[in-house]
Structure formats: structure tokens, C-alpha cells
PDB file of C-alpha atoms in Angstrom:
ATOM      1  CA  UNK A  24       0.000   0.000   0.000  1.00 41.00           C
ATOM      2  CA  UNK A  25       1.651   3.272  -0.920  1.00 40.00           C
ATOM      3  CA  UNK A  26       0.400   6.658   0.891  1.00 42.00           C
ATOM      4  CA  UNK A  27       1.071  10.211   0.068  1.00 40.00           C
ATOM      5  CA  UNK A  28       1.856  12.257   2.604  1.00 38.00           C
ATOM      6  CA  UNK A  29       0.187  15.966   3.020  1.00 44.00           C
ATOM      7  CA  UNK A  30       4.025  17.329   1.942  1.00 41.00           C
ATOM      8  CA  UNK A  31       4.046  15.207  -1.214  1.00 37.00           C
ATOM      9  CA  UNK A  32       6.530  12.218  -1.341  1.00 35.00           C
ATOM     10  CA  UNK A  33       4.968   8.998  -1.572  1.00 35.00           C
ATOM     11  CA  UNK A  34       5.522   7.115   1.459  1.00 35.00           C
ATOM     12  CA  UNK A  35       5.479   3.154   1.664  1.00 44.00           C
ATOM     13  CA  UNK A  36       2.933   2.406   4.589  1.00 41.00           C
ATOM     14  CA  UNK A  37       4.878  -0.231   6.119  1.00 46.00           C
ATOM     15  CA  UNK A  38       7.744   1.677   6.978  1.00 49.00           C
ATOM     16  CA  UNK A  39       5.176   4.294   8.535  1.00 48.00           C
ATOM     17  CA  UNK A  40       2.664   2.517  10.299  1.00 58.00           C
ATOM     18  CA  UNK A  41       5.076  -0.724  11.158  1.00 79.00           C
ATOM     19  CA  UNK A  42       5.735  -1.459  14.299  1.00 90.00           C
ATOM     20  CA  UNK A  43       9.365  -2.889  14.191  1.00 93.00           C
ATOM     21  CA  UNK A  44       9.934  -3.813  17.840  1.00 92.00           C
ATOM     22  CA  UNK A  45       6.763  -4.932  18.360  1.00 93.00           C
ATOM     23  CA  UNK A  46       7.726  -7.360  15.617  1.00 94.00           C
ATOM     24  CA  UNK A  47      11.083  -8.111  17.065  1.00 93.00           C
ATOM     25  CA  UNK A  48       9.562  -8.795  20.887  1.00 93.00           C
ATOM     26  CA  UNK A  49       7.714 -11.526  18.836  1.00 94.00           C
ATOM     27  CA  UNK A  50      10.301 -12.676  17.249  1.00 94.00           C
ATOM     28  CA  UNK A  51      11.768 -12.970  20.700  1.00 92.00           C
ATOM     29  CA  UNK A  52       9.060 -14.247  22.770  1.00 93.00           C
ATOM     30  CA  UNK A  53       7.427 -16.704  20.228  1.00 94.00           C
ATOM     31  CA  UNK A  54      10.162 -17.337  17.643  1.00 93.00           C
ATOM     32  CA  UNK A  55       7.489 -15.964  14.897  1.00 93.00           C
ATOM     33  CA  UNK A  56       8.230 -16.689  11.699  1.00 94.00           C
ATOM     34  CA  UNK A  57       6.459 -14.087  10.024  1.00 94.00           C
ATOM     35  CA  UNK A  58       7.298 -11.646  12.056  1.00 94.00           C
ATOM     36  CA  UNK A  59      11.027 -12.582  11.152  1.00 95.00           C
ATOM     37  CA  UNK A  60      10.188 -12.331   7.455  1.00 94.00           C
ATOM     38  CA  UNK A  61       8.941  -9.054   7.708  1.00 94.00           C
ATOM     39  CA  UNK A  62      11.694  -7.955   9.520  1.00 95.00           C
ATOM     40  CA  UNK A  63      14.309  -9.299   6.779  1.00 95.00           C
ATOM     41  CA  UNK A  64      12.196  -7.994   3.929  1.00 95.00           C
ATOM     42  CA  UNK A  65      13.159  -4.256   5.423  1.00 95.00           C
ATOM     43  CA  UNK A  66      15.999  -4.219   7.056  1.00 95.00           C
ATOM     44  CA  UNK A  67      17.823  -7.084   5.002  1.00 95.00           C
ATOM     45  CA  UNK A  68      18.075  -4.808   1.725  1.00 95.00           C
ATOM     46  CA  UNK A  69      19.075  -1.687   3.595  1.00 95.00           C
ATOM     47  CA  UNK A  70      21.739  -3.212   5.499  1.00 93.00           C
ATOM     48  CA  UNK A  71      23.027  -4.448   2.178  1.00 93.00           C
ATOM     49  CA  UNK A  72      22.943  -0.813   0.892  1.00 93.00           C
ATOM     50  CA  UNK A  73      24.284   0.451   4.007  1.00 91.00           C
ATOM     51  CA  UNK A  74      27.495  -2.046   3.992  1.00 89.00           C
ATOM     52  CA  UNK A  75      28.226  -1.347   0.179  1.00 89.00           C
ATOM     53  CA  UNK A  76      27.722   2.041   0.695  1.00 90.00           C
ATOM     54  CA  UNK A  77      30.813   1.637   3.391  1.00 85.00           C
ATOM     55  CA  UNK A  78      32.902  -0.023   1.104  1.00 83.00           C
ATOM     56  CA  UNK A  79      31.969  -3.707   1.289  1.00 83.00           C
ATOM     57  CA  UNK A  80      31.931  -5.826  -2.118  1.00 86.00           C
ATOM     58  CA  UNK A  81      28.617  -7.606  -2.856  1.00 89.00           C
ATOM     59  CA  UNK A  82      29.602 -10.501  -2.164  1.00 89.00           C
ATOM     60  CA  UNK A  83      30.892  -9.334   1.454  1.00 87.00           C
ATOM     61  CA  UNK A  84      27.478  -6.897   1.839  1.00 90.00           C
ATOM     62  CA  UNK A  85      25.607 -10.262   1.322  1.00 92.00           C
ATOM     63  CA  UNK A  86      27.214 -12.338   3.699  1.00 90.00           C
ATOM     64  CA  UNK A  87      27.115  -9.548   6.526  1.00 90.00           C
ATOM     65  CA  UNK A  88      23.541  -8.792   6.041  1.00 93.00           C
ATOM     66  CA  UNK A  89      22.810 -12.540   6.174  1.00 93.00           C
ATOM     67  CA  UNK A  90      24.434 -12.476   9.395  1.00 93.00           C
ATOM     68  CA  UNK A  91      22.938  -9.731  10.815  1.00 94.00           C
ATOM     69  CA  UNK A  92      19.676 -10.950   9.964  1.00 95.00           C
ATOM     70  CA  UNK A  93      20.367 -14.316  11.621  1.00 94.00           C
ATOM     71  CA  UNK A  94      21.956 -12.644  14.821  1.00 93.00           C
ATOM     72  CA  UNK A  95      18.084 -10.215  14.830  1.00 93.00           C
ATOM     73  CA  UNK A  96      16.720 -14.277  15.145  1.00 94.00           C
ATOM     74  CA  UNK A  97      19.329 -15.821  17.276  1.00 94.00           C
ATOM     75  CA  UNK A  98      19.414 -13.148  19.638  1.00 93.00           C
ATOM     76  CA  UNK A  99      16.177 -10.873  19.849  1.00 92.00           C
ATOM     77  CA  UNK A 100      16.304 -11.139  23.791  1.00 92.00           C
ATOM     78  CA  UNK A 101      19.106  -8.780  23.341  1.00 91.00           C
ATOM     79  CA  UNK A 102      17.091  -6.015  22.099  1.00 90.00           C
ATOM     80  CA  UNK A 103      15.561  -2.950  24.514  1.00 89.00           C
ATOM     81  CA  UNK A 104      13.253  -1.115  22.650  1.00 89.00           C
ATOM     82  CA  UNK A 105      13.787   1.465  25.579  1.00 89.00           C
ATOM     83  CA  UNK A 106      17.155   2.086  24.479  1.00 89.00           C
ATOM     84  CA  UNK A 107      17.346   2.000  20.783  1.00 89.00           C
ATOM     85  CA  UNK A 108      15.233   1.655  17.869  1.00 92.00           C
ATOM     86  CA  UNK A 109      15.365  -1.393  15.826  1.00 93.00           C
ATOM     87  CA  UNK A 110      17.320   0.563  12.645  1.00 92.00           C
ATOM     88  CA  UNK A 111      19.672   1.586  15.106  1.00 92.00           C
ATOM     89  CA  UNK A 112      19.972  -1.648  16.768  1.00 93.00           C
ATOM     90  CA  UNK A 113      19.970  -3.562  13.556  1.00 93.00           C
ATOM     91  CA  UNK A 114      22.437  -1.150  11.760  1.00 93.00           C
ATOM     92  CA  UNK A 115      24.584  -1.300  15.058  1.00 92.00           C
ATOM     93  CA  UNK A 116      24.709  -5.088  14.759  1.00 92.00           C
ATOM     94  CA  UNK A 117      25.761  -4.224  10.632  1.00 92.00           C
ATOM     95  CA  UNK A 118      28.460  -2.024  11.485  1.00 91.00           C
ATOM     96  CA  UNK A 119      30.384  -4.204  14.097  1.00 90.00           C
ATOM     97  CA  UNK A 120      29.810  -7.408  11.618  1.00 88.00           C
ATOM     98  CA  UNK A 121      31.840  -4.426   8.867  1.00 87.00           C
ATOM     99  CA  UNK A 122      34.541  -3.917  11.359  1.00 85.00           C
ATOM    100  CA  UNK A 123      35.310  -7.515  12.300  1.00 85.00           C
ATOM    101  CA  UNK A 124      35.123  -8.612   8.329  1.00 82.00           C
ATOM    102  CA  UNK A 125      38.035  -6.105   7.870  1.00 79.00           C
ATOM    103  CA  UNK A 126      39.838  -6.710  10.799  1.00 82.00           C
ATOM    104  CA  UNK A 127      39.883 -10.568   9.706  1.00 81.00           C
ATOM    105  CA  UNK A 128      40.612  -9.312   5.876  1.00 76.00           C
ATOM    106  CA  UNK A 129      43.695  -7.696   7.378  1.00 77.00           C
ATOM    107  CA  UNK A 130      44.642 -10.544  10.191  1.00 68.00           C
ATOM    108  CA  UNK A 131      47.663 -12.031   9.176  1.00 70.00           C
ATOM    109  CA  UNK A 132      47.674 -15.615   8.007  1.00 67.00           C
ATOM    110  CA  UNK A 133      49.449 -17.981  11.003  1.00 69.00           C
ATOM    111  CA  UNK A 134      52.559 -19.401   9.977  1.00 73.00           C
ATOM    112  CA  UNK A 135      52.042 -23.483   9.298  1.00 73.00           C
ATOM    113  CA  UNK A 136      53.566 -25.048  12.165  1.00 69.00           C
ATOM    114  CA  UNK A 137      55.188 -28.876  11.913  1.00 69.00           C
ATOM    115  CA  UNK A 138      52.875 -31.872  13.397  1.00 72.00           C
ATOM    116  CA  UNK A 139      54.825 -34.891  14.433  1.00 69.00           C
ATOM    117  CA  UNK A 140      58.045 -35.141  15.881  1.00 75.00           C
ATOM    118  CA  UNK A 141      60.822 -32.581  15.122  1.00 73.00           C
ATOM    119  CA  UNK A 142      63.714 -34.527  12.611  1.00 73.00           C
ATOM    120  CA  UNK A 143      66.624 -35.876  14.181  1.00 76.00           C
ATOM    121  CA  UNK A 144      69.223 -33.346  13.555  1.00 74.00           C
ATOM    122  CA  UNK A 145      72.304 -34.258  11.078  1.00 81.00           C
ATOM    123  CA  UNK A 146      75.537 -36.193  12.550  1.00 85.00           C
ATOM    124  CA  UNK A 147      77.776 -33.824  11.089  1.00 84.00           C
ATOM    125  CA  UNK A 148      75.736 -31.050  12.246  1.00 84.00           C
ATOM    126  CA  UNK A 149      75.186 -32.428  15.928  1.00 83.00           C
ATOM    127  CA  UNK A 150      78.872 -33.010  16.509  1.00 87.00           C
ATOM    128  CA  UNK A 151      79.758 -29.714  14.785  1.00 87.00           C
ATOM    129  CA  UNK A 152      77.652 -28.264  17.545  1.00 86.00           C
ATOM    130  CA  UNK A 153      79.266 -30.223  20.164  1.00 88.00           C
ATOM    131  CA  UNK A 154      82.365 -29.081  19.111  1.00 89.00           C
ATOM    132  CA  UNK A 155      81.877 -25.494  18.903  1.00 88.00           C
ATOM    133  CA  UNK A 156      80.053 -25.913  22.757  1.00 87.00           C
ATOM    134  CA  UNK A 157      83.642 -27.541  23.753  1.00 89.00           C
ATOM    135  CA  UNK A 158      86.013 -24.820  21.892  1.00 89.00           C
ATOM    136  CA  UNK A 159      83.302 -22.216  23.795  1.00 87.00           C
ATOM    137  CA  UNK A 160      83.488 -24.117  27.499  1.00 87.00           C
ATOM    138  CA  UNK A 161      87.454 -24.129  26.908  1.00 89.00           C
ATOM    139  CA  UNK A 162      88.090 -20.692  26.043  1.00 89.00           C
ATOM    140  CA  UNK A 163      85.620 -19.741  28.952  1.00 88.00           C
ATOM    141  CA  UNK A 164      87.972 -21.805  31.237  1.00 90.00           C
ATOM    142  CA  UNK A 165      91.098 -19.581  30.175  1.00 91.00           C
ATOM    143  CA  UNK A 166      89.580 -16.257  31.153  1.00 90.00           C
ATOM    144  CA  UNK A 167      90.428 -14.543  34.675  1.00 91.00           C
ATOM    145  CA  UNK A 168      88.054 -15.670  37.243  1.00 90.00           C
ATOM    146  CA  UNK A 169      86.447 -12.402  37.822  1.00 90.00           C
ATOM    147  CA  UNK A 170      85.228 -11.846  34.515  1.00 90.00           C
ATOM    148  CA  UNK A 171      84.187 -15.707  33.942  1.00 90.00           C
ATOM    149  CA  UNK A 172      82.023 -14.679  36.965  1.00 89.00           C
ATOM    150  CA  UNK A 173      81.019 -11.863  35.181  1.00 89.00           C
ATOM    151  CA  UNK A 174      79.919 -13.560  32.047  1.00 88.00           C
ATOM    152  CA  UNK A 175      78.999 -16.588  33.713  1.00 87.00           C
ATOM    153  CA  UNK A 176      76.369 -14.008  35.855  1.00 88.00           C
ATOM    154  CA  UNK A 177      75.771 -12.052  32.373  1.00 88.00           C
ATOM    155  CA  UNK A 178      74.423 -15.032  30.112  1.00 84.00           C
ATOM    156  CA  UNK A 179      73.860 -17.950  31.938  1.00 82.00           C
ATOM    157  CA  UNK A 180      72.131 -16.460  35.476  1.00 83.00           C
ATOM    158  CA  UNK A 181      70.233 -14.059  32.408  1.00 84.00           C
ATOM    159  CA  UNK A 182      71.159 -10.947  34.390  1.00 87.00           C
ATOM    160  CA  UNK A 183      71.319  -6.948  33.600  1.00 90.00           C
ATOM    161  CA  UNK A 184      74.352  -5.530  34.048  1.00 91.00           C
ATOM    162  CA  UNK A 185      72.900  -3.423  37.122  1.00 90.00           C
ATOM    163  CA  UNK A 186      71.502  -6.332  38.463  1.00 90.00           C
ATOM    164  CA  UNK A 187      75.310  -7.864  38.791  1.00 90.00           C
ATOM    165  CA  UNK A 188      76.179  -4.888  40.381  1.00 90.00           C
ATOM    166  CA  UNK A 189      73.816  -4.341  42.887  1.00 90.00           C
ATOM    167  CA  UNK A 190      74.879  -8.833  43.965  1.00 89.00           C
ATOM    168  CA  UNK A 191      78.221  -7.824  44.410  1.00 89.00           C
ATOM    169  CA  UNK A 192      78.613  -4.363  45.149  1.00 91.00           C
ATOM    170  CA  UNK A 193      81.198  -3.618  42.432  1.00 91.00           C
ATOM    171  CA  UNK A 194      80.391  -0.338  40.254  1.00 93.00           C
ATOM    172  CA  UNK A 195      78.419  -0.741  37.440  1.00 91.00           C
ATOM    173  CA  UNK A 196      81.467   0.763  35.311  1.00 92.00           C
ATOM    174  CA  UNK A 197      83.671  -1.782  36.484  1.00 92.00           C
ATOM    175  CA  UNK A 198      81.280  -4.606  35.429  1.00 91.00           C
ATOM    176  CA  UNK A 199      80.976  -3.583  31.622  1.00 92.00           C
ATOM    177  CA  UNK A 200      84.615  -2.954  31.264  1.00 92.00           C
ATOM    178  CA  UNK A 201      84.973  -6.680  32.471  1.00 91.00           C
ATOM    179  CA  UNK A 202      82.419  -8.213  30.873  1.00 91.00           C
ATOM    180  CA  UNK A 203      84.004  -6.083  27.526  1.00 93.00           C
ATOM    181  CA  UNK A 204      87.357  -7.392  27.983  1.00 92.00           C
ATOM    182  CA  UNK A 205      86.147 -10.818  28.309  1.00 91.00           C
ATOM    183  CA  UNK A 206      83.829 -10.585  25.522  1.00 90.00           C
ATOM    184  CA  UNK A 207      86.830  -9.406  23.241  1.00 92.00           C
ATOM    185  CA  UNK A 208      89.113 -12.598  24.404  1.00 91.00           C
ATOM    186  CA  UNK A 209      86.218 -15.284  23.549  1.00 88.00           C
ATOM    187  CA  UNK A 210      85.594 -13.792  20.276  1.00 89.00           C
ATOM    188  CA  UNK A 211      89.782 -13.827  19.566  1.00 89.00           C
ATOM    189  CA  UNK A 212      90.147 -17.421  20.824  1.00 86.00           C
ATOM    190  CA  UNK A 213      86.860 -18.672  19.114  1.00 84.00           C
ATOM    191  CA  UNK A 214      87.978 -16.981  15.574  1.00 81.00           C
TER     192      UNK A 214
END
């Protein structure tokens, strides 16, 4: 039925005289069908509109407004007709399902990770490791004892240089200058 109103434009008379959240308290409290299907006949094409309008593809405005439309069903007890219209509740619902679709267009694809057991490393590779781990203990060994402590504190107790100063009370200068000079021996007896 279309109406005129006194001003002029013609008006459809179900978006006038409707009642939308009368229709979606039935849809809440009786799961009505028909009440549904007049709810998806409006809002369905508008939200549609709406989510091309904001940039979505077709394809992408379809899918949304399908979900929308099944989140009005799915979850109708969620709607207060004292705080929002339906439009504003349904194009509410349309603009977060919008915002997630391009947060998951943007998301990253995970990196494939291995199943199974990891592959038992190479021979030559394993006892080229063990070696270097020997040549590394042994030039360790030849350092002064206070900055084997140092480096010993440094990398294998994982602490900050302040943190090695403040366990034994020796200035923090006096720590990186030792923990330098022993850094500078491993790397000339492991070259």
C-alpha cells in the first residue's frame, strides 16, 4: 500500500505505520516466523545498501547482512526497545559485523607449524655443535676468574648488568669494562 503524505513524497505504509519492535519482541518471545520475514524484507536490503555504501563488495554486503539478519533471530532477547530503535539496533549489529570482516581481511595468516616429531638433527651437524660448545666451554675456562664470573652471571644467570652490580657491590662501570674485555678474548680465541 503506498500513501502520500500531506508534503508530497509517496511514502510506503509499512515503513510508517510498522511497528518494528513490536515485531522483534515476537520474534523474541514466540520465535514468529512471520514476524522474522517481515523484519528481513526491510531491514535485510538496507543493510546491504548500508554495507556497500561503506565499502563492502557484494559478495561481502551479502554475507554480513545474512548475518545480521540471523543474529536479529538468534538473539532478539538482546534487544531494549527502551534504548534504541530497531534501525539503530539492527544497523549497530551491521556495522560491528563491517569492522570484524576487515579486521579478519587484514589478520595475518598464522605461519604453518610442523605436526609430528621434530627430525633428528644431522651427525655432522650435531657433533659440529658439540664441538663449537667444547672450543666455547674451553676458552671460557682460560679467562680470569672475575670476569668468567662476570659472564657466567651475564648469560647464563640471564642478568642486567645493574643487576650484577647491585649482587656484588662492584660499580656498574667496572662490570661492563669486564664483561668487555672478556667478551673481546672469547671472540679472539673462538675466531
Amino acid at each position: 500500500m503506498v500513501r502520500r503524505r500531506k508534503d508530497g513524497p509517496v511514502v510506503q505504509a509499512d515503513d510508517v505505520e510498522t511497528d518494528w519492535a513490536a515485531l522483534v519482541l515476537r520474534v523474541r518471545d514466540h520465535q514468529d516466523k512471520a514476524a522474522f520475514a517481515a523484519l528481513f524484507r526491510h531491514f535485510a536490503p538496507r543493510v546491504k545498501a548500508f554495507l556497500m555504501k561503506s565499502g563492502a563488495d557484494a559478495t561481502l554486503a551479502e554475507e554480513c547482512a545474512q548475518d545480521v539478519m540471523a543474529t536479529l533471530w538468534q538473539k532478539a532477547n538482546l534487544f531494549d526497545p527502551a534504548r534504541a530503535s530497531v534501525a539503530t539496533w539492527v544497523f549497530t549489529i551491521a556495522r560491528n559485523r563491517r569492522i570484524d570482516a576487515l579486521r579478519k581481511a587484514r589478520r595475518p595468516e598464522p605461519e604453518e607449524l610442523p605436526w609430528g616429531p621434530e627430525p633428528e638433527p644431522d651427525q655432522a651437524e650435531a657433533l659440529e655443535s658439540q664441538q663449537e660448545t667444547d672450543r666455547l666451554g674451553a676458552a671460557l675456562a682460560q679467562l680470569p676468574d672475575k670476569q668468567r664470573a662476570l659472564i657466567e652471571r651475564a648469560f647464563y644467570g640471564d642478568l642486567s648488568h645493574s643487576e650484577i652490580a647491585a649482587e656484588t657491590g662492584l660499580p656498574l662501570g667496572t662490570i661492563k669494562s669486564r664483561i668487555r674485555l672478556a667478551l673481546d678474548r672469547l671472540r679472539q680465541q673462538m675466531s
